[in-house]
Tab-separated table of C-alpha atoms in Angstrom:
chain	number	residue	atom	x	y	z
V	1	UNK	CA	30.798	-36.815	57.391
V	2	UNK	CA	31.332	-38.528	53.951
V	3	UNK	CA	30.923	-36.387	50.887
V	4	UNK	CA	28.660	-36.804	48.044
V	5	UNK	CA	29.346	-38.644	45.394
V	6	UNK	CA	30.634	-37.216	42.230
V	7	UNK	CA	30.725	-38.288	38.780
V	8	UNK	CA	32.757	-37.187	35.572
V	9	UNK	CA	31.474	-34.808	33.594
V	10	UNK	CA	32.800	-36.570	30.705
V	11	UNK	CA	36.600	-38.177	29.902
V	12	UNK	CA	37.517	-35.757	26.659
V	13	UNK	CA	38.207	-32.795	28.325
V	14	UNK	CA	42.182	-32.031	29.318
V	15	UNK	CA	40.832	-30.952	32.760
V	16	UNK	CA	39.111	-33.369	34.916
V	17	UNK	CA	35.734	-31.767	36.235
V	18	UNK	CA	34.349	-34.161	38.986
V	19	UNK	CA	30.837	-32.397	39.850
V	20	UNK	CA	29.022	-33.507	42.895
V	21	UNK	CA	25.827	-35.118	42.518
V	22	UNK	CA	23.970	-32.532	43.798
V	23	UNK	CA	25.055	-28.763	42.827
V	24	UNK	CA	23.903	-25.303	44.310
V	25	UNK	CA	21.741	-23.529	41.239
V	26	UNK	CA	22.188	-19.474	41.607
V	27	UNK	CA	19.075	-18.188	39.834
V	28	UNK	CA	17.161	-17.905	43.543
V	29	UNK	CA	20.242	-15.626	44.985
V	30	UNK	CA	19.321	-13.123	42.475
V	31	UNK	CA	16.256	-11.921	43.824
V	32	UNK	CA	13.824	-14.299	41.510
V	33	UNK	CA	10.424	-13.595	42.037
V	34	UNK	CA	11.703	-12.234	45.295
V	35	UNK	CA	13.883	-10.567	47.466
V	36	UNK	CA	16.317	-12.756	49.682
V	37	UNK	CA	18.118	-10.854	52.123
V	38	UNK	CA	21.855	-10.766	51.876
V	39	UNK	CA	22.592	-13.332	55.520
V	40	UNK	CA	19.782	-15.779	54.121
V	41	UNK	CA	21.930	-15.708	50.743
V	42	UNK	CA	25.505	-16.207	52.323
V	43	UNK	CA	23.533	-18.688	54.632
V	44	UNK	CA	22.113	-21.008	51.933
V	45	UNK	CA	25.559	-20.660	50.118
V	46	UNK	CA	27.400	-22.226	53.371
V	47	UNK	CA	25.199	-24.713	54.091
V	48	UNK	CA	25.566	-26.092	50.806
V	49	UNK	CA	29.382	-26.021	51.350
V	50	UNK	CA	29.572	-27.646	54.756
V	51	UNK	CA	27.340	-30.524	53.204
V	52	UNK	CA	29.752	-31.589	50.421
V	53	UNK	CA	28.310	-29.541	47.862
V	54	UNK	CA	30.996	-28.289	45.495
V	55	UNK	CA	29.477	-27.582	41.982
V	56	UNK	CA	28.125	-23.677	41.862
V	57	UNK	CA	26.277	-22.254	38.758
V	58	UNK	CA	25.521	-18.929	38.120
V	59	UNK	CA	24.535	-16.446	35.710
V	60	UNK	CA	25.190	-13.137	34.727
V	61	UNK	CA	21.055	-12.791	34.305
V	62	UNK	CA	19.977	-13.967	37.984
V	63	UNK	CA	19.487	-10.431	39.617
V	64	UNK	CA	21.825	-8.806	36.866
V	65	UNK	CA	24.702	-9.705	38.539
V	66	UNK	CA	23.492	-9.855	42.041
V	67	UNK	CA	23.938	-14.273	42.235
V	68	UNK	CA	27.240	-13.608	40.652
V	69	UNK	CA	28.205	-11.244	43.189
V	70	UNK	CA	26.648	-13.240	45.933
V	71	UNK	CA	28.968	-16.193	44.984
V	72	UNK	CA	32.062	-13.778	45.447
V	73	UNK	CA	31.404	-13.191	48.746
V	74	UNK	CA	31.346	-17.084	49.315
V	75	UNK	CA	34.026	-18.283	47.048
V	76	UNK	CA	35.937	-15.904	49.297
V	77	UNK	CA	35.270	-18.069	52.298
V	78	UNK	CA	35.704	-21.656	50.610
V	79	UNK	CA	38.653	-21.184	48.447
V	80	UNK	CA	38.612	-21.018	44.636
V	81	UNK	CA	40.159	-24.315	44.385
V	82	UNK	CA	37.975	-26.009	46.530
V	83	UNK	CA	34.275	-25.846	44.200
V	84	UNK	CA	33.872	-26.443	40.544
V	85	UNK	CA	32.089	-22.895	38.994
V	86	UNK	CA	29.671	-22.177	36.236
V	87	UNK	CA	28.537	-19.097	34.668
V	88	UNK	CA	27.114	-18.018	30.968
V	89	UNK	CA	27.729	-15.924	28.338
V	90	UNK	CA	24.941	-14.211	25.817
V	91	UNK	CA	23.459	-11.528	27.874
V	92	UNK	CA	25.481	-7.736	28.521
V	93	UNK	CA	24.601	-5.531	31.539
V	94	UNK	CA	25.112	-2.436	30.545
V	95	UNK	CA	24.566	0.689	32.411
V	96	UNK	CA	21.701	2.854	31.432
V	97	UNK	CA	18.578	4.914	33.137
V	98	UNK	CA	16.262	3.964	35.735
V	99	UNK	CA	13.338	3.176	33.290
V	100	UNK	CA	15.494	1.393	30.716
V	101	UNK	CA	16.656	-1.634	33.231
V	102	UNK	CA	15.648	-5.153	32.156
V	103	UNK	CA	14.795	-7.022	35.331
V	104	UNK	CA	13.078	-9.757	33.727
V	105	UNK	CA	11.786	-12.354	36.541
V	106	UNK	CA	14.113	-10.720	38.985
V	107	UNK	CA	13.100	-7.854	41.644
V	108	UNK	CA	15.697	-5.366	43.371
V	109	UNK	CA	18.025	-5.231	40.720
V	110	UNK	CA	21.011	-3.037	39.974
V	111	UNK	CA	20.341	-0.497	37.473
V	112	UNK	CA	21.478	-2.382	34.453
V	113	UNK	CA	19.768	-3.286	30.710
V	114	UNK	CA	20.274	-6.946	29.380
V	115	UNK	CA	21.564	-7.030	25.934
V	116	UNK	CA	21.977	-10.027	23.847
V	117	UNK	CA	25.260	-10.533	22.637
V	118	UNK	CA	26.556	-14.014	21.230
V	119	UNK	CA	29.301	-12.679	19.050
V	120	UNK	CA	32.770	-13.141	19.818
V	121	UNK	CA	33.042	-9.991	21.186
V	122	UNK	CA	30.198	-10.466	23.366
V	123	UNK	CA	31.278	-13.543	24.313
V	124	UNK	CA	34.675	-12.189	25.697
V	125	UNK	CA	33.067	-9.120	27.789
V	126	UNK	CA	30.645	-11.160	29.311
V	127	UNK	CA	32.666	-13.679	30.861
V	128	UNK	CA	35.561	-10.884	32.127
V	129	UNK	CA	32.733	-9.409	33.246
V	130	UNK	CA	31.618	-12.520	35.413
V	131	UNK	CA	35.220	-13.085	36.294
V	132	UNK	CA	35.318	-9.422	37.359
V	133	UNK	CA	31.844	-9.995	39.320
V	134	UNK	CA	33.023	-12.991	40.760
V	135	UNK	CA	35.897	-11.925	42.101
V	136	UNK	CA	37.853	-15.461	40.131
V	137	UNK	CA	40.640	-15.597	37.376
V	138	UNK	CA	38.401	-18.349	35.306
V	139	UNK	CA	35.771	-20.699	35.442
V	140	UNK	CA	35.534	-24.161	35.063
V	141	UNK	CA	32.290	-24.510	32.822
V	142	UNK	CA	31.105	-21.705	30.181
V	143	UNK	CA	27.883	-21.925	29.039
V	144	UNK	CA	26.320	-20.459	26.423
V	145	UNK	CA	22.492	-19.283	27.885
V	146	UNK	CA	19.040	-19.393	26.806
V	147	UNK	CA	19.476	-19.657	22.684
V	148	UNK	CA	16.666	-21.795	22.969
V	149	UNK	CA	12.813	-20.793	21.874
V	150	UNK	CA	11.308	-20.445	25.713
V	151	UNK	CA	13.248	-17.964	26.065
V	152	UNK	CA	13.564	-16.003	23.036
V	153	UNK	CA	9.974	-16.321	21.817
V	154	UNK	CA	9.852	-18.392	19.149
V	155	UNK	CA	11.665	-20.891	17.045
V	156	UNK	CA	12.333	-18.462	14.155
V	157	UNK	CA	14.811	-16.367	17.365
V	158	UNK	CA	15.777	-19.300	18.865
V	159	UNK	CA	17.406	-20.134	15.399
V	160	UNK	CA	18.674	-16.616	14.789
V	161	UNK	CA	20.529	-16.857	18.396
V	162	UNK	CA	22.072	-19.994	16.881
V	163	UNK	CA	23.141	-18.486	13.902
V	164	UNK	CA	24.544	-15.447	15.683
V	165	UNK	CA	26.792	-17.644	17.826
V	166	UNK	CA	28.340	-19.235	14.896
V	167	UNK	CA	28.429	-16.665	11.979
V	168	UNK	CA	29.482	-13.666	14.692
V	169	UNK	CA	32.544	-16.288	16.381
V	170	UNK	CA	30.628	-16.833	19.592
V	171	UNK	CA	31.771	-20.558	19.158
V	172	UNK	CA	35.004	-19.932	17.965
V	173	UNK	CA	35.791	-17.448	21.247
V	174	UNK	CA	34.801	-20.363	23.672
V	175	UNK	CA	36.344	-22.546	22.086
V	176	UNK	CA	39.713	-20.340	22.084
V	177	UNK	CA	38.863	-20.589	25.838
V	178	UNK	CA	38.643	-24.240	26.490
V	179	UNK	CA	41.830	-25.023	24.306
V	180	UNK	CA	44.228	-21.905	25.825
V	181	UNK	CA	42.865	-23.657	29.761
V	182	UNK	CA	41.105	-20.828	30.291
V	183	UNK	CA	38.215	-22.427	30.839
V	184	UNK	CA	37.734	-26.324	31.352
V	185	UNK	CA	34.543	-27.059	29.069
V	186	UNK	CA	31.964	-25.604	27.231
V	187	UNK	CA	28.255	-25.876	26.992
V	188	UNK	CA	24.462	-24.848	26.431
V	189	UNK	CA	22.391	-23.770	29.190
V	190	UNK	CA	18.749	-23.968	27.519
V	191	UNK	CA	15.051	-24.920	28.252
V	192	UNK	CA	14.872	-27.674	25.778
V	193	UNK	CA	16.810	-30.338	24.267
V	194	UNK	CA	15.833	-29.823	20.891
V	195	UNK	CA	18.350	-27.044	20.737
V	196	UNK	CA	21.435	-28.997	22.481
V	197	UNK	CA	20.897	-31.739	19.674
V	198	UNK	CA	21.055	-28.996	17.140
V	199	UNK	CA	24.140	-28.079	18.560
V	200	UNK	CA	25.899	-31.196	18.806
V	201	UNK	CA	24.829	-31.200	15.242
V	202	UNK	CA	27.259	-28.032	14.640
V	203	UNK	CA	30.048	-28.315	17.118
V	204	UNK	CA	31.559	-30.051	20.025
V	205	UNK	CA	30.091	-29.119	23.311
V	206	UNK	CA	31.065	-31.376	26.609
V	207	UNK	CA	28.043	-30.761	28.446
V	208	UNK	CA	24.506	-29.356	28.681
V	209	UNK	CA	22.551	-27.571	31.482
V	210	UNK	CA	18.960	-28.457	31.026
V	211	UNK	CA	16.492	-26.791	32.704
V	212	UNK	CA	13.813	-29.953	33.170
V	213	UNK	CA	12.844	-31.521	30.004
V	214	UNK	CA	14.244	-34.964	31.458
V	215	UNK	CA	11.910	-35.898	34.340
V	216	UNK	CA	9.613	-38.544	35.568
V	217	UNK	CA	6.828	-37.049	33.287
V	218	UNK	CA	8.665	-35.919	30.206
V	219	UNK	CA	11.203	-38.529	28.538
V	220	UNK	CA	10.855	-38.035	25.161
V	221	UNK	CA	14.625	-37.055	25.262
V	222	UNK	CA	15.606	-40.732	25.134
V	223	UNK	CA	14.262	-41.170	22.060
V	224	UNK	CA	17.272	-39.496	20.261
V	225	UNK	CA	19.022	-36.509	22.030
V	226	UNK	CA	20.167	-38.629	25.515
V	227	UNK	CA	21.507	-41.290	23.000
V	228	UNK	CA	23.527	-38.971	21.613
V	229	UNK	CA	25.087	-37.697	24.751
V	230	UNK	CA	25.741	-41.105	25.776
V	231	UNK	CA	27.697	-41.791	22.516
V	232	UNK	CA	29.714	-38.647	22.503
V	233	UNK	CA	30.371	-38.417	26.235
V	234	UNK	CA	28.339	-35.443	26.853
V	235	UNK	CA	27.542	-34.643	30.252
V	236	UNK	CA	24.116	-33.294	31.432
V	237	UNK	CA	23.527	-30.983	34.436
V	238	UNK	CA	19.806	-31.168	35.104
V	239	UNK	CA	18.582	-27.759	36.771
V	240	UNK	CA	14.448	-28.416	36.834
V	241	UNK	CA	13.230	-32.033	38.062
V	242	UNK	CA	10.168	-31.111	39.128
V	243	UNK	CA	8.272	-29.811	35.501
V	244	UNK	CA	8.656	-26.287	37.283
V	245	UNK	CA	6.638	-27.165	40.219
V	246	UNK	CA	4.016	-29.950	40.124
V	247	UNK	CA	6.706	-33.088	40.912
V	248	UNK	CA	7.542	-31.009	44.131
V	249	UNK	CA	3.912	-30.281	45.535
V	250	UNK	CA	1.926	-32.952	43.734
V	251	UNK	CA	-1.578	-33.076	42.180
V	252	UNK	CA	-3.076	-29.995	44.170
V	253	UNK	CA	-5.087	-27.446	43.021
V	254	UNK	CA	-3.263	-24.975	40.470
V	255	UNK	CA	-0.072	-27.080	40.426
V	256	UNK	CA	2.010	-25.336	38.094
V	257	UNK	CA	3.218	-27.880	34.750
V	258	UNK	CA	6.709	-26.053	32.505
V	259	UNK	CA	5.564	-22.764	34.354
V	260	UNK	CA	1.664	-23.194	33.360
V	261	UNK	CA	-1.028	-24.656	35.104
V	262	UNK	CA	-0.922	-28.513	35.221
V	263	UNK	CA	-3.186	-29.719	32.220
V	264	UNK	CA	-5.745	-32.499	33.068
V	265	UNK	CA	-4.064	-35.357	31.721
V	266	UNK	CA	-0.838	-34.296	33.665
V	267	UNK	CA	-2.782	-33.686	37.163
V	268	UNK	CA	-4.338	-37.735	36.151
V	269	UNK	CA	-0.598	-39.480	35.651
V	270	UNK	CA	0.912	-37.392	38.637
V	271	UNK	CA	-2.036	-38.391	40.775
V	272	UNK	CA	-0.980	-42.272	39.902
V	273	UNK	CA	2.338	-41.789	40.943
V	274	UNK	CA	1.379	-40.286	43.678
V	275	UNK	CA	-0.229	-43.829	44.184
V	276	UNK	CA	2.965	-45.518	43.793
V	277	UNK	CA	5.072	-43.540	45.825
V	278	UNK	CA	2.401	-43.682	48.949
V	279	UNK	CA	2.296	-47.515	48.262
V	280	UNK	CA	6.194	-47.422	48.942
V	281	UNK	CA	6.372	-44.155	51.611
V	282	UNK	CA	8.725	-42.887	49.079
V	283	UNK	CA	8.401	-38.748	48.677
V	284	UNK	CA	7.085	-37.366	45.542
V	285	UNK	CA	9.589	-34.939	45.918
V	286	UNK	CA	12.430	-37.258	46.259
V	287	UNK	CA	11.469	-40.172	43.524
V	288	UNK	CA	11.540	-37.083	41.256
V	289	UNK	CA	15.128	-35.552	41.767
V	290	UNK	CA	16.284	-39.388	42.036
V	291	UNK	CA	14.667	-40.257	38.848
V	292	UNK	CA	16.842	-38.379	36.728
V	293	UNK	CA	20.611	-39.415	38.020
V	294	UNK	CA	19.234	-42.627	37.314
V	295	UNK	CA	20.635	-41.809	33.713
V	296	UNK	CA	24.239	-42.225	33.018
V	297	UNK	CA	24.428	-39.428	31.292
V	298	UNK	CA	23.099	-36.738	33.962
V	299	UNK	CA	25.828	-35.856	36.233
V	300	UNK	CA	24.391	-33.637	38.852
V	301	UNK	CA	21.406	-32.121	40.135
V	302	UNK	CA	20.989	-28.153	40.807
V	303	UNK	CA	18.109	-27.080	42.729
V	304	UNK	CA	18.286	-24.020	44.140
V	305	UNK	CA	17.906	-22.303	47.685
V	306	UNK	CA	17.161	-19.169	49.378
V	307	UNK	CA	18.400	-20.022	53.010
V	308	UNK	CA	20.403	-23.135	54.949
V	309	UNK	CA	16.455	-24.437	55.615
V	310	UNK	CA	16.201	-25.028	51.454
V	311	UNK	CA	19.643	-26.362	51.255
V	312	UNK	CA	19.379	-28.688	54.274
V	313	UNK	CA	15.594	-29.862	52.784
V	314	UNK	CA	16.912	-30.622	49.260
V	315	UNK	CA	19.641	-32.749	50.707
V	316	UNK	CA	17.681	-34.861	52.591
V	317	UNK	CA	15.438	-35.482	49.706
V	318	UNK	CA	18.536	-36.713	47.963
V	319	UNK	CA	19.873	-39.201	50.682
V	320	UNK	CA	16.045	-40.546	50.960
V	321	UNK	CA	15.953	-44.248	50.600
V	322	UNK	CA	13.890	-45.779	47.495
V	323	UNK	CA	13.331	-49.287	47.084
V	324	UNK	CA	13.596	-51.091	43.862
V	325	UNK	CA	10.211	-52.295	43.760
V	326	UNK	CA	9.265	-48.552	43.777
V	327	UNK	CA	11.249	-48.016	40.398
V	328	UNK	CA	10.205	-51.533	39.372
V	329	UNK	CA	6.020	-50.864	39.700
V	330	UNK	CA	6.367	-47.600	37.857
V	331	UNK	CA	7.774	-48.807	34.598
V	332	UNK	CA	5.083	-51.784	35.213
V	333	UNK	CA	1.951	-48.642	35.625
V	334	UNK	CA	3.105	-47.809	32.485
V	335	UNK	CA	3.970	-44.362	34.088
V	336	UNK	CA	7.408	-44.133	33.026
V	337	UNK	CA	8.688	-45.398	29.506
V	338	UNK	CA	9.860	-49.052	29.562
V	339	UNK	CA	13.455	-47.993	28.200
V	340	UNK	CA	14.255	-45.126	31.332
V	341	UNK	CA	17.722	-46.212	33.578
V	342	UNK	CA	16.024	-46.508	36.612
V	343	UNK	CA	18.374	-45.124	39.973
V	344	UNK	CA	17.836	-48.823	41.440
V	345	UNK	CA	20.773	-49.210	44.359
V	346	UNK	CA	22.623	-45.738	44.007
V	347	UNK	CA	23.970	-44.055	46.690
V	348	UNK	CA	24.326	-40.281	47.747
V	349	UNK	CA	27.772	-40.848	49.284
V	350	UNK	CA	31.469	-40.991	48.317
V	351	UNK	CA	32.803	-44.780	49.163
């Protein structure tokens, strides 16, 4: 069996990071919104391995620790040298009492409480701590996670976070990383892309981890921040092309829209795409993930999984073949904007 493709994360940095297309995203092997037993975990894990996958990204947040030590168990099986490995700094566990732990969207948890930490100091503990969770001496991407305003509540924090990771020497410890080897680039992992072109605006990051924000119904990105990647080779790993649900199960009732229900004027332009894609049998599902490694600039794909099943499904939706005319009548609907790279004639596999 061929691999998947892969594509350069960028051609600055002194180590060469070739991610596969698609990547394995850890967030569901921490228990989110649920409990996944331990063999479904290790299951999903393999499959993605024995299909070519080889980019893994984790998080010291997903299950406090739990995804992290998940991957350990795997990494074990495939060989460090093997995969390409992401984790992210900004959040402590610390140990503490059973009514002070800080599962957030997570269930089953350890009995740990999440502190925010982007100091330099912070930034050190947290990533021996991954290494020490993962069971690896380094990683090959650091990012630095959720400084954005989803997830700290408002712009006025979101700002603050940013602040704190340059004023305390956040910055200065990954970059320390990334020149000693340590670590072979550095990055954002965020909600928006408002904050990554802030960032570029303050320091040199190789790559972004956006969580949606880049999908067939949101482009605005193009306008300034994608440009920006292009021209400083910044590499983009999308984690969310489906708006957080309603690109995966279509107009239906209570089809969920960045984690809210769909508005009415979202349900209207999915419903006409849903049009398009029935006029060309081409899955919802698939024209969305496609959509976005259209881009030059996005590298990979990370949906997650809870068992082989999800793994084996997300592939397929990745090899599934979409004709140009499909690509061709949606910038002609007027339902994506006329200046979107299209994915016209790419291909899933390694030549």
């Amino acid at each position: 069996m061929n691999g998947l493709r892969t594509n350069l994360l960028n051609s600055r940095t002194p180590q060469r990071i070739e991610l596969t297309e698609m990547g394995f995203g850890g967030a569901p092997l921490g228990n989110l919104y649920r409990k996944v037993a331990e063999p479904d975990a290790q299951a999903a894990l393999q499959a993605a391995y024995d299909n070519g996958i080889r980019y893994f990204d984790t998080a010291p947040q997903y299950g406090l620790g739990r995804s992290e030590e998940r991957f350990a168990r795997a990494i074990k099986r495939f060989g460090r040298d093997t995969i390409h490995l992401s984790t992210k700094i900004g959040r402590l566990l610390l140990d503490c009492e059973p009514d002070e732990v800080t599962p957030e969207a997570f269930v089953d948890v350890p009995q740990k409480r999440i502190v925010f930490d982007y100091s330099y100091d912070g930034v050190m503990r947290s990533y021996e701590a991954s290494k020490a969770r993962l069971q690896v001496t380094n990683a090959d991407i650091l990012f630095v996670h959720d400084v954005c305003a989803f997830s700290q509540g408002s712009q006025e924090a979101s700002d603050a976070r940013v602040r704190e990771l340059f004023d305390l020497g956040g910055y200065r410890a990954l970059s320390e990383l990334r020149e000693a080897g340590e670590i072979g680039a550095i990055g954002a992992g965020v909600n928006e892309w408002q904050v990554c072109e802030k960032l570029l605006g303050l320091a040199d990051f190789d790559c972004f981890l956006l969580a949606g924000r880049y999908t067939l119904l949101e482009q605005e990105a193009l306008e300034s921040f994608l440009p920006l990647c292009e021209a400083r080779d910044v590499g983009i790993i999308l984690g969310g092309p489906y708006n957080s649900g309603i690109l995966a199960t279509g107009a239906v009732p209570d089809a969920k829209y960045n984690y809210q229900d769909a508005p009415p004027d979202i349900l209207e332009r999915v419903r006409k795409i849903e049009e398009v894609c029935s006029a060309h049998s081409v899955p919802l599902v698939a024209a969305a993930l496609q959509f976005v490694l259209g881009h030059p600039c996005v590298k990979t794909v990370i949906p997650g999984a809870v068992n082989a099943a999800q793994v084996e499904a997300n592939l397929a939706v990745l090899k599934t073949s979409i004709p140009a005319a499909f690509w061709s009548d949606l910038k002609s609907g007027g339902l994506v904007r006329q200046d979107a790279p299209m994915p016209e004639n790419r291909t899933c596999y390694a030549a």
